[in-house]
Amino acid sequence: LQPPGGRRVLAGYAVFRGRTTQLSRMRSWLLLVSGFMICFLTYWSGALYTDPVRPYNPLEAGVYAATNHTVFALGLAFILTSFIFGTKTFISDLFSWSGFVPLSKLSYSMYMVHNIPQIAAAAAARTPSKFDVYGLVSWTLSDLTLGLLLSLVLFLYIETPCRYLFKHLTTGKSDHRSVKTSEDVKDVKEESDWSYRLTNP
């Protein structure tokens, strides 16, 4: 197994084995806070290498480049462990918002297309860009908006049809059924609606 796939398999195995485990409130908060701190520090520590005044250390840069993804994944593992096995907190309630269901279905498509607006903007620029807080916020919001719109198109017209086609080819069963009653008409209409496909598997 490659390392990323191996980590996913091990994580799934750990969740399966510990599915009946219940962490105390203190341990839940400890894992949650530790996970957020690890992710935050790992993410923002990369800004140290953009400071022109700070001296460059090849060994330090090499260690950071080789370990930052793994350390960030460790922080995410702490957070997920707290959510899955820990006691209920207001943060877990926040992350249980039903709106994350359609967003999660767009996550892979977002990963595929999120850099398209960024590359297009960089290619169209004729002068150097100035980085400040206002620009960072505005660029982030615009990238998110354009990325979500592009990922929605990709999800509806490429990912979903391919998934249904693969399901049909592998199971040999068709999801089509005869429409006999008004309730059947309603069900078929719901399944053909884009919002239904976003909020249901």
Coordinates of N, CA and C in Angstrom, one line a residue:
L1 N 0.8 -1.2 0.0 CA 0.0 0.0 0.0 C 0.9 1.2 0.0
Q2 N 0.4 2.2 -0.8 CA 1.1 3.5 -0.7 C 0.8 4.2 0.6
P3 N 1.6 5.1 1.1 CA 1.4 5.7 2.5 C 0.0 6.3 2.6
P4 N -0.5 7.2 1.7 CA -1.8 7.8 1.9 C -2.9 6.7 2.0
G5 N -2.9 5.8 1.1 CA -3.9 4.7 1.1 C -3.8 3.9 2.4
G6 N -2.5 3.6 2.8 CA -2.3 2.8 4.0 C -2.8 3.5 5.2
R7 N -2.7 4.8 5.3 CA -3.2 5.5 6.4 C -4.7 5.5 6.5
R8 N -5.3 5.6 5.3 CA -6.8 5.5 5.3 C -7.3 4.1 5.7
V9 N -6.6 3.1 5.3 CA -7.0 1.7 5.7 C -6.9 1.6 7.2
L10 N -5.7 2.0 7.7 CA -5.5 1.9 9.2 C -6.5 2.7 10.0
A11 N -6.8 3.9 9.4 CA -7.8 4.7 10.1 C -9.2 4.1 10.1
G12 N -9.6 3.5 9.0 CA -10.8 2.8 9.0 C -10.9 1.6 9.9
Y13 N -9.8 0.8 10.0 CA -9.7 -0.3 10.9 C -9.8 0.1 12.3
A14 N -9.1 1.2 12.7 CA -9.1 1.7 14.0 C -10.6 2.2 14.4
V15 N -11.2 2.8 13.5 CA -12.6 3.2 13.8 C -13.5 2.0 14.0
F16 N -13.3 1.0 13.1 CA -14.1 -0.2 13.3 C -13.9 -0.9 14.6
R17 N -12.6 -1.0 15.0 CA -12.3 -1.7 16.2 C -12.8 -0.9 17.5
G18 N -12.7 0.4 17.4 CA -13.1 1.2 18.5 C -14.5 1.8 18.4
R19 N -15.4 1.2 17.6 CA -16.7 1.8 17.4 C -17.5 1.9 18.6
T20 N -17.2 1.0 19.6 CA -18.0 1.1 20.9 C -17.3 1.9 22.0
T21 N -16.2 2.5 21.7 CA -15.5 3.3 22.7 C -16.2 4.6 22.9
Q22 N -16.2 5.1 24.1 CA -16.7 6.4 24.5 C -15.7 7.1 25.3
L23 N -15.2 8.2 24.8 CA -14.2 9.0 25.5 C -14.9 9.9 26.5
S24 N -14.2 10.3 27.5 CA -14.7 11.2 28.5 C -14.7 12.6 27.9
R25 N -15.4 13.5 28.6 CA -15.5 14.9 28.1 C -14.1 15.6 28.1
M26 N -13.3 15.3 29.1 CA -12.0 15.9 29.2 C -11.1 15.4 28.1
R27 N -11.1 14.1 27.8 CA -10.3 13.6 26.7 C -10.8 14.1 25.3
S28 N -12.1 14.2 25.2 CA -12.7 14.7 24.0 C -12.2 16.1 23.7
W29 N -12.3 17.0 24.7 CA -11.8 18.4 24.5 C -10.3 18.4 24.3
L30 N -9.5 17.5 25.0 CA -8.1 17.5 24.9 C -7.7 17.1 23.4
L31 N -8.3 16.1 22.9 CA -8.1 15.7 21.5 C -8.5 16.8 20.5
L32 N -9.6 17.4 20.8 CA -10.1 18.5 19.9 C -9.2 19.7 19.9
V33 N -8.9 20.2 21.0 CA -8.0 21.4 21.1 C -6.6 21.0 20.5
S34 N -6.1 19.9 20.9 CA -4.8 19.5 20.4 C -4.8 19.4 18.8
G35 N -5.8 18.8 18.3 CA -5.9 18.6 16.9 C -6.0 20.0 16.1
F36 N -6.8 20.9 16.7 CA -6.9 22.2 16.0 C -5.6 23.0 16.2
M37 N -4.9 22.9 17.3 CA -3.6 23.5 17.4 C -2.6 23.0 16.5
I38 N -2.5 21.6 16.3 CA -1.6 21.0 15.4 C -1.8 21.5 14.0
C39 N -3.1 21.5 13.6 CA -3.4 21.9 12.2 C -3.1 23.4 12.0
F40 N -3.5 24.2 13.0 CA -3.2 25.6 12.8 C -1.7 25.9 12.8
L41 N -1.0 25.4 13.6 CA 0.5 25.6 13.7 C 1.2 25.1 12.4
T42 N 0.7 23.9 12.0 CA 1.3 23.3 10.7 C 1.0 24.2 9.5
Y43 N -0.2 24.7 9.5 CA -0.6 25.5 8.3 C 0.1 26.8 8.3
W44 N 0.1 27.5 9.4 CA 0.6 28.9 9.4 C 2.1 28.9 9.5
S45 N 2.8 27.8 9.9 CA 4.2 27.8 10.0 C 4.8 27.9 8.6
G46 N 4.1 27.5 7.6 CA 4.6 27.7 6.2 C 4.9 29.1 5.8
A47 N 4.3 30.1 6.5 CA 4.5 31.5 6.3 C 5.9 31.9 6.6
L48 N 6.6 31.1 7.5 CA 7.9 31.4 7.9 C 8.9 31.4 6.7
Y49 N 8.6 30.6 5.7 CA 9.4 30.4 4.5 C 9.2 31.5 3.4
T50 N 8.2 32.3 3.7 CA 8.0 33.5 2.8 C 8.5 34.8 3.3
D51 N 9.1 34.7 4.5 CA 9.7 35.9 5.0 C 11.1 36.1 4.5
P52 N 11.4 37.2 3.7 CA 12.7 37.4 3.1 C 13.8 37.7 4.1
V53 N 13.4 38.2 5.3 CA 14.4 38.6 6.3 C 14.9 37.3 7.1
R54 N 14.1 36.3 7.2 CA 14.4 35.1 7.9 C 15.5 34.3 7.2
P55 N 16.6 33.9 7.8 CA 17.6 33.1 7.1 C 17.1 31.8 6.8
Y56 N 17.5 31.3 5.6 CA 17.0 30.0 5.1 C 17.9 28.9 5.6
N57 N 17.3 27.8 6.2 CA 18.0 26.7 6.7 C 17.6 25.5 5.9
P58 N 18.5 24.9 5.1 CA 18.1 23.8 4.2 C 17.5 22.6 5.0
L59 N 18.2 22.2 6.1 CA 17.8 21.1 6.8 C 16.4 21.3 7.4
E60 N 16.1 22.5 8.0 CA 14.8 22.8 8.5 C 13.7 22.8 7.5
A61 N 14.0 23.4 6.3 CA 13.1 23.4 5.2 C 12.8 22.0 4.7
G62 N 13.8 21.1 4.6 CA 13.6 19.8 4.2 C 12.7 19.0 5.1
V63 N 13.0 19.1 6.4 CA 12.2 18.4 7.4 C 10.7 18.9 7.4
Y64 N 10.5 20.2 7.2 CA 9.2 20.7 7.2 C 8.5 20.2 5.9
A65 N 9.1 20.2 4.8 CA 8.5 19.7 3.5 C 8.2 18.3 3.6
A66 N 9.0 17.5 4.3 CA 8.8 16.0 4.4 C 7.7 15.6 5.4
T67 N 7.5 16.5 6.4 CA 6.6 16.0 7.5 C 5.3 16.8 7.7
N68 N 5.2 18.0 7.0 CA 4.0 18.9 7.3 C 2.7 18.2 7.0
H69 N 2.6 17.4 5.9 CA 1.4 16.8 5.5 C 1.0 15.7 6.5
T70 N 2.0 14.9 7.0 CA 1.7 13.9 8.0 C 1.3 14.5 9.3
V71 N 2.0 15.6 9.7 CA 1.6 16.2 11.0 C 0.2 16.8 10.9
F72 N -0.1 17.4 9.8 CA -1.4 18.0 9.6 C -2.5 16.9 9.6
A73 N -2.2 15.8 9.0 CA -3.1 14.6 9.0 C -3.3 14.1 10.5
L74 N -2.2 14.1 11.3 CA -2.3 13.7 12.6 C -3.3 14.6 13.4
G75 N -3.2 15.9 13.2 CA -4.1 16.9 13.8 C -5.6 16.6 13.4
L76 N -5.8 16.3 12.1 CA -7.1 15.9 11.7 C -7.6 14.7 12.3
A77 N -6.7 13.7 12.5 CA -7.1 12.4 13.2 C -7.5 12.7 14.6
F78 N -6.8 13.6 15.3 CA -7.3 13.9 16.7 C -8.7 14.5 16.7
I79 N -8.9 15.4 15.7 CA -10.2 16.1 15.7 C -11.3 15.1 15.4
L80 N -11.1 14.2 14.4 CA -12.1 13.2 14.0 C -12.3 12.2 15.1
T81 N -11.2 11.8 15.8 CA -11.4 10.9 16.9 C -12.3 11.5 18.0
S82 N -12.1 12.8 18.3 CA -12.9 13.5 19.3 C -14.4 13.5 18.8
F83 N -14.6 13.7 17.5 CA -16.0 13.8 17.0 C -16.6 12.4 17.1
I84 N -15.9 11.4 16.7 CA -16.5 10.0 16.5 C -16.7 9.3 17.9
F85 N -15.6 9.4 18.7 CA -15.6 8.6 19.9 C -15.9 9.5 21.2
G86 N -15.8 10.8 21.0 CA -15.9 11.6 22.2 C -17.4 12.0 22.6
T87 N -17.5 12.7 23.7 CA -18.8 13.2 24.1 C -19.2 14.3 23.2
K88 N -20.5 14.6 23.3 CA -21.1 15.7 22.4 C -20.7 17.0 22.9
T89 N -20.2 17.9 22.0 CA -19.8 19.3 22.4 C -20.5 20.2 21.4
F90 N -20.4 21.5 21.7 CA -21.0 22.5 20.8 C -20.3 22.5 19.4
I91 N -19.0 22.2 19.5 CA -18.2 22.1 18.2 C -18.6 20.9 17.4
S92 N -18.8 19.8 18.0 CA -19.3 18.6 17.3 C -20.7 18.9 16.7
D93 N -21.5 19.6 17.4 CA -22.8 20.0 16.9 C -22.7 20.9 15.7
L94 N -21.7 21.8 15.8 CA -21.5 22.7 14.6 C -21.0 22.0 13.4
F95 N -20.2 21.0 13.6 CA -19.7 20.2 12.4 C -20.7 19.1 12.0
S96 N -21.8 19.0 12.7 CA -22.9 18.1 12.3 C -24.0 18.8 11.5
W97 N -23.7 20.0 11.2 CA -24.7 20.8 10.4 C -25.0 20.0 9.1
S98 N -26.3 20.0 8.8 CA -26.7 19.2 7.6 C -26.3 19.8 6.3
G99 N -25.9 21.1 6.3 CA -25.4 21.7 5.1 C -24.1 21.2 4.6
F100 N -23.3 20.5 5.5 CA -22.1 19.9 5.1 C -22.3 18.7 4.2
V101 N -23.5 18.1 4.2 CA -23.7 16.9 3.4 C -23.6 17.3 1.9
P102 N -24.3 18.3 1.4 CA -24.1 18.6 -0.1 C -22.6 19.2 -0.3
L103 N -22.1 19.9 0.6 CA -20.7 20.4 0.4 C -19.7 19.2 0.4
S104 N -20.0 18.2 1.2 CA -19.0 17.0 1.1 C -19.1 16.3 -0.2
K105 N -20.2 16.4 -0.9 CA -20.3 15.7 -2.2 C -19.6 16.5 -3.3
L106 N -19.4 17.8 -3.0 CA -18.6 18.6 -3.9 C -17.1 18.7 -3.6
S107 N -16.7 18.0 -2.6 CA -15.3 18.2 -2.1 C -14.3 17.7 -3.1
Y108 N -14.6 16.5 -3.7 CA -13.6 16.0 -4.7 C -13.6 16.9 -6.0
S109 N -14.8 17.2 -6.4 CA -14.8 18.1 -7.6 C -14.2 19.5 -7.3
M110 N -14.3 20.0 -6.1 CA -13.7 21.2 -5.7 C -12.2 21.0 -5.7
Y111 N -11.7 19.9 -5.3 CA -10.3 19.6 -5.3 C -9.7 19.6 -6.7
M112 N -10.5 19.2 -7.7 CA -10.1 19.1 -9.1 C -10.1 20.4 -9.8
V113 N -10.9 21.3 -9.4 CA -11.1 22.6 -10.1 C -10.7 23.8 -9.3
H114 N -10.3 23.7 -8.1 CA -10.1 24.9 -7.3 C -9.0 25.8 -7.7
N115 N -8.0 25.2 -8.4 CA -6.9 26.0 -8.8 C -7.1 26.7 -10.2
I116 N -8.2 26.4 -10.9 CA -8.4 27.0 -12.2 C -8.6 28.5 -12.1
P117 N -9.4 29.0 -11.2 CA -9.5 30.5 -11.1 C -8.2 31.1 -10.7
Q118 N -7.5 30.4 -9.8 CA -6.2 31.0 -9.4 C -5.2 31.1 -10.5
I119 N -5.1 30.0 -11.3 CA -4.1 30.0 -12.4 C -4.6 31.0 -13.5
A120 N -5.9 31.1 -13.7 CA -6.4 32.1 -14.7 C -6.1 33.5 -14.3
A121 N -6.3 33.8 -13.0 CA -6.0 35.1 -12.5 C -4.5 35.5 -12.6
A122 N -3.7 34.5 -12.2 CA -2.2 34.7 -12.3 C -1.7 34.9 -13.7
A123 N -2.3 34.2 -14.6 CA -1.9 34.3 -16.0 C -2.4 35.6 -16.6
A124 N -3.5 36.1 -16.2 CA -4.0 37.4 -16.7 C -3.4 38.6 -16.1
A125 N -2.7 38.4 -15.0 CA -2.1 39.6 -14.3 C -1.0 40.2 -15.1
R126 N -1.0 41.5 -15.1 CA 0.1 42.2 -15.9 C 1.0 43.0 -14.9
T127 N 0.7 43.0 -13.7 CA 1.5 43.7 -12.7 C 1.6 42.8 -11.5
P128 N 2.7 43.0 -10.6 CA 2.8 42.2 -9.4 C 1.6 42.4 -8.5
S129 N 1.2 41.4 -7.8 CA 0.1 41.5 -6.8 C 0.6 41.8 -5.4
K130 N -0.1 42.7 -4.8 CA 0.2 43.1 -3.4 C -0.6 42.2 -2.4
F131 N 0.0 41.6 -1.5 CA -0.7 40.7 -0.5 C -1.0 41.6 0.7
D132 N -2.2 41.6 1.1 CA -2.7 42.3 2.3 C -3.9 41.5 2.8
V133 N -4.4 41.9 4.0 CA -5.5 41.2 4.6 C -6.8 41.3 3.7
Y134 N -7.0 42.5 3.2 CA -8.2 42.7 2.4 C -8.2 41.9 1.1
G135 N -7.0 41.9 0.5 CA -6.9 41.1 -0.7 C -7.0 39.6 -0.4
L136 N -6.4 39.1 0.7 CA -6.5 37.7 1.0 C -7.9 37.3 1.2
V137 N -8.7 38.1 2.0 CA -10.1 37.8 2.2 C -10.9 37.8 0.9
S138 N -10.8 38.8 0.1 CA -11.5 38.9 -1.1 C -11.2 37.8 -2.1
W139 N -9.9 37.5 -2.2 CA -9.5 36.4 -3.1 C -10.0 35.1 -2.6
T140 N -9.9 34.9 -1.3 CA -10.4 33.6 -0.8 C -11.9 33.4 -1.0
L141 N -12.7 34.5 -0.8 CA -14.1 34.3 -1.0 C -14.4 34.1 -2.5
S142 N -13.7 34.9 -3.4 CA -14.0 34.7 -4.8 C -13.6 33.3 -5.3
D143 N -12.4 32.8 -4.8 CA -12.0 31.5 -5.2 C -13.0 30.4 -4.7
L144 N -13.5 30.6 -3.5 CA -14.5 29.6 -3.0 C -15.7 29.6 -3.8
T145 N -16.2 30.8 -4.1 CA -17.4 30.9 -4.9 C -17.3 30.3 -6.3
L146 N -16.2 30.7 -7.0 CA -16.0 30.2 -8.4 C -15.7 28.7 -8.3
G147 N -14.9 28.2 -7.3 CA -14.6 26.8 -7.2 C -15.9 26.0 -6.9
L148 N -16.7 26.5 -6.1 CA -18.0 25.7 -5.8 C -18.9 25.7 -7.0
L149 N -19.0 26.7 -7.7 CA -19.8 26.7 -8.9 C -19.3 25.8 -10.0
L150 N -18.0 25.8 -10.2 CA -17.4 24.9 -11.1 C -17.5 23.4 -10.7
S151 N -17.3 23.2 -9.4 CA -17.4 21.8 -8.8 C -18.9 21.3 -8.9
L152 N -19.8 22.2 -8.8 CA -21.2 21.8 -8.9 C -21.5 21.4 -10.4
V153 N -21.0 22.1 -11.3 CA -21.2 21.7 -12.7 C -20.5 20.3 -13.0
L154 N -19.3 20.2 -12.5 CA -18.5 18.9 -12.6 C -19.3 17.8 -12.0
F155 N -19.8 18.0 -10.8 CA -20.6 17.0 -10.1 C -21.8 16.5 -10.8
L156 N -22.6 17.5 -11.3 CA -23.9 17.2 -11.9 C -23.7 16.5 -13.3
Y157 N -22.7 17.0 -14.1 CA -22.7 16.6 -15.5 C -21.6 15.6 -15.8
I158 N -20.7 15.3 -14.8 CA -19.6 14.3 -15.1 C -19.6 13.3 -14.0
E159 N -19.5 13.7 -12.7 CA -19.3 12.7 -11.7 C -20.5 11.9 -11.4
T160 N -21.7 12.5 -11.3 CA -22.9 11.8 -11.0 C -23.3 10.8 -12.2
P161 N -23.3 11.3 -13.4 CA -23.6 10.3 -14.5 C -22.7 9.2 -14.6
C162 N -21.4 9.4 -14.4 CA -20.4 8.3 -14.4 C -20.6 7.4 -13.2
R163 N -21.0 7.9 -12.1 CA -21.2 7.0 -10.9 C -22.5 6.2 -11.2
Y164 N -23.5 6.7 -11.7 CA -24.7 5.9 -12.0 C -24.4 4.9 -13.1
L165 N -23.6 5.3 -14.1 CA -23.3 4.3 -15.2 C -22.5 3.2 -14.6
F166 N -21.5 3.5 -13.8 CA -20.7 2.5 -13.2 C -21.5 1.5 -12.3
K167 N -22.4 2.1 -11.5 CA -23.3 1.3 -10.7 C -24.2 0.4 -11.5
H168 N -24.7 0.9 -12.7 CA -25.5 0.1 -13.5 C -24.7 -1.1 -14.2
L169 N -23.5 -0.7 -14.6 CA -22.6 -1.8 -15.2 C -22.2 -2.8 -14.3
T170 N -21.9 -2.5 -13.0 CA -21.4 -3.4 -12.1 C -22.5 -4.2 -11.4
T171 N -23.6 -3.7 -11.2 CA -24.7 -4.4 -10.5 C -25.6 -5.1 -11.5
G172 N -25.7 -4.6 -12.7 CA -26.6 -5.2 -13.7 C -28.0 -4.9 -13.4
K173 N -28.3 -3.9 -12.6 CA -29.7 -3.5 -12.3 C -29.9 -2.1 -12.7
S174 N -31.1 -1.8 -13.1 CA -31.4 -0.5 -13.5 C -32.3 0.1 -12.4
D175 N -32.0 1.4 -12.1 CA -32.8 2.1 -11.1 C -34.2 2.6 -11.7
H176 N -34.4 2.4 -13.0 CA -35.7 2.8 -13.6 C -36.8 1.9 -13.1
R177 N -37.9 2.5 -12.9 CA -39.1 1.7 -12.5 C -40.3 2.3 -13.1
S178 N -41.3 1.5 -13.2 CA -42.5 2.0 -13.9 C -43.2 3.0 -13.0
V179 N -43.8 4.0 -13.6 CA -44.5 5.1 -12.9 C -46.0 4.8 -12.9
K180 N -46.5 4.5 -11.7 CA -47.9 4.1 -11.7 C -48.8 5.0 -10.9
T181 N -48.3 5.6 -9.9 CA -49.1 6.5 -9.0 C -48.5 7.9 -9.0
S182 N -49.2 8.8 -8.4 CA -48.7 10.2 -8.2 C -47.5 10.2 -7.3
E183 N -47.5 9.2 -6.3 CA -46.3 9.1 -5.4 C -45.1 8.7 -6.2
D184 N -45.2 7.8 -7.1 CA -44.1 7.4 -8.0 C -43.6 8.5 -8.8
V185 N -44.5 9.3 -9.3 CA -44.1 10.5 -10.1 C -43.3 11.5 -9.2
K186 N -43.7 11.7 -8.0 CA -43.0 12.5 -7.1 C -41.6 12.0 -6.8
D187 N -41.5 10.7 -6.6 CA -40.2 10.1 -6.3 C -39.2 10.2 -7.5
V188 N -39.7 10.0 -8.7 CA -38.9 10.1 -9.9 C -38.4 11.5 -10.1
K189 N -39.3 12.5 -9.8 CA -39.0 13.9 -10.0 C -37.9 14.3 -9.0
E190 N -38.1 13.8 -7.7 CA -37.1 14.1 -6.7 C -35.7 13.6 -7.1
E191 N -35.6 12.3 -7.6 CA -34.4 11.7 -8.0 C -33.7 12.4 -9.1
S192 N -34.5 13.1 -10.0 CA -33.9 13.8 -11.1 C -33.5 15.2 -10.8
D193 N -33.9 15.7 -9.6 CA -33.6 17.0 -9.2 C -32.2 17.1 -8.7
W194 N -31.5 18.2 -9.0 CA -30.1 18.3 -8.6 C -29.9 18.4 -7.1
S195 N -30.9 19.0 -6.4 CA -30.7 19.1 -5.0 C -30.9 17.8 -4.3
Y196 N -31.7 16.9 -4.9 CA -31.8 15.6 -4.4 C -30.5 14.8 -4.5
R197 N -29.9 14.9 -5.7 CA -28.6 14.2 -5.9 C -27.5 14.8 -5.0
L198 N -27.6 16.0 -4.6 CA -26.6 16.5 -3.7 C -26.7 16.1 -2.3
T199 N -28.0 15.9 -1.8 CA -28.3 15.6 -0.4 C -28.5 14.1 -0.2
N200 N -28.5 13.3 -1.2 CA -28.7 11.9 -1.0 C -27.6 11.1 -1.7
P201 N -27.3 9.9 -1.2 CA -26.2 9.1 -1.8 C -26.7 8.5 -3.1

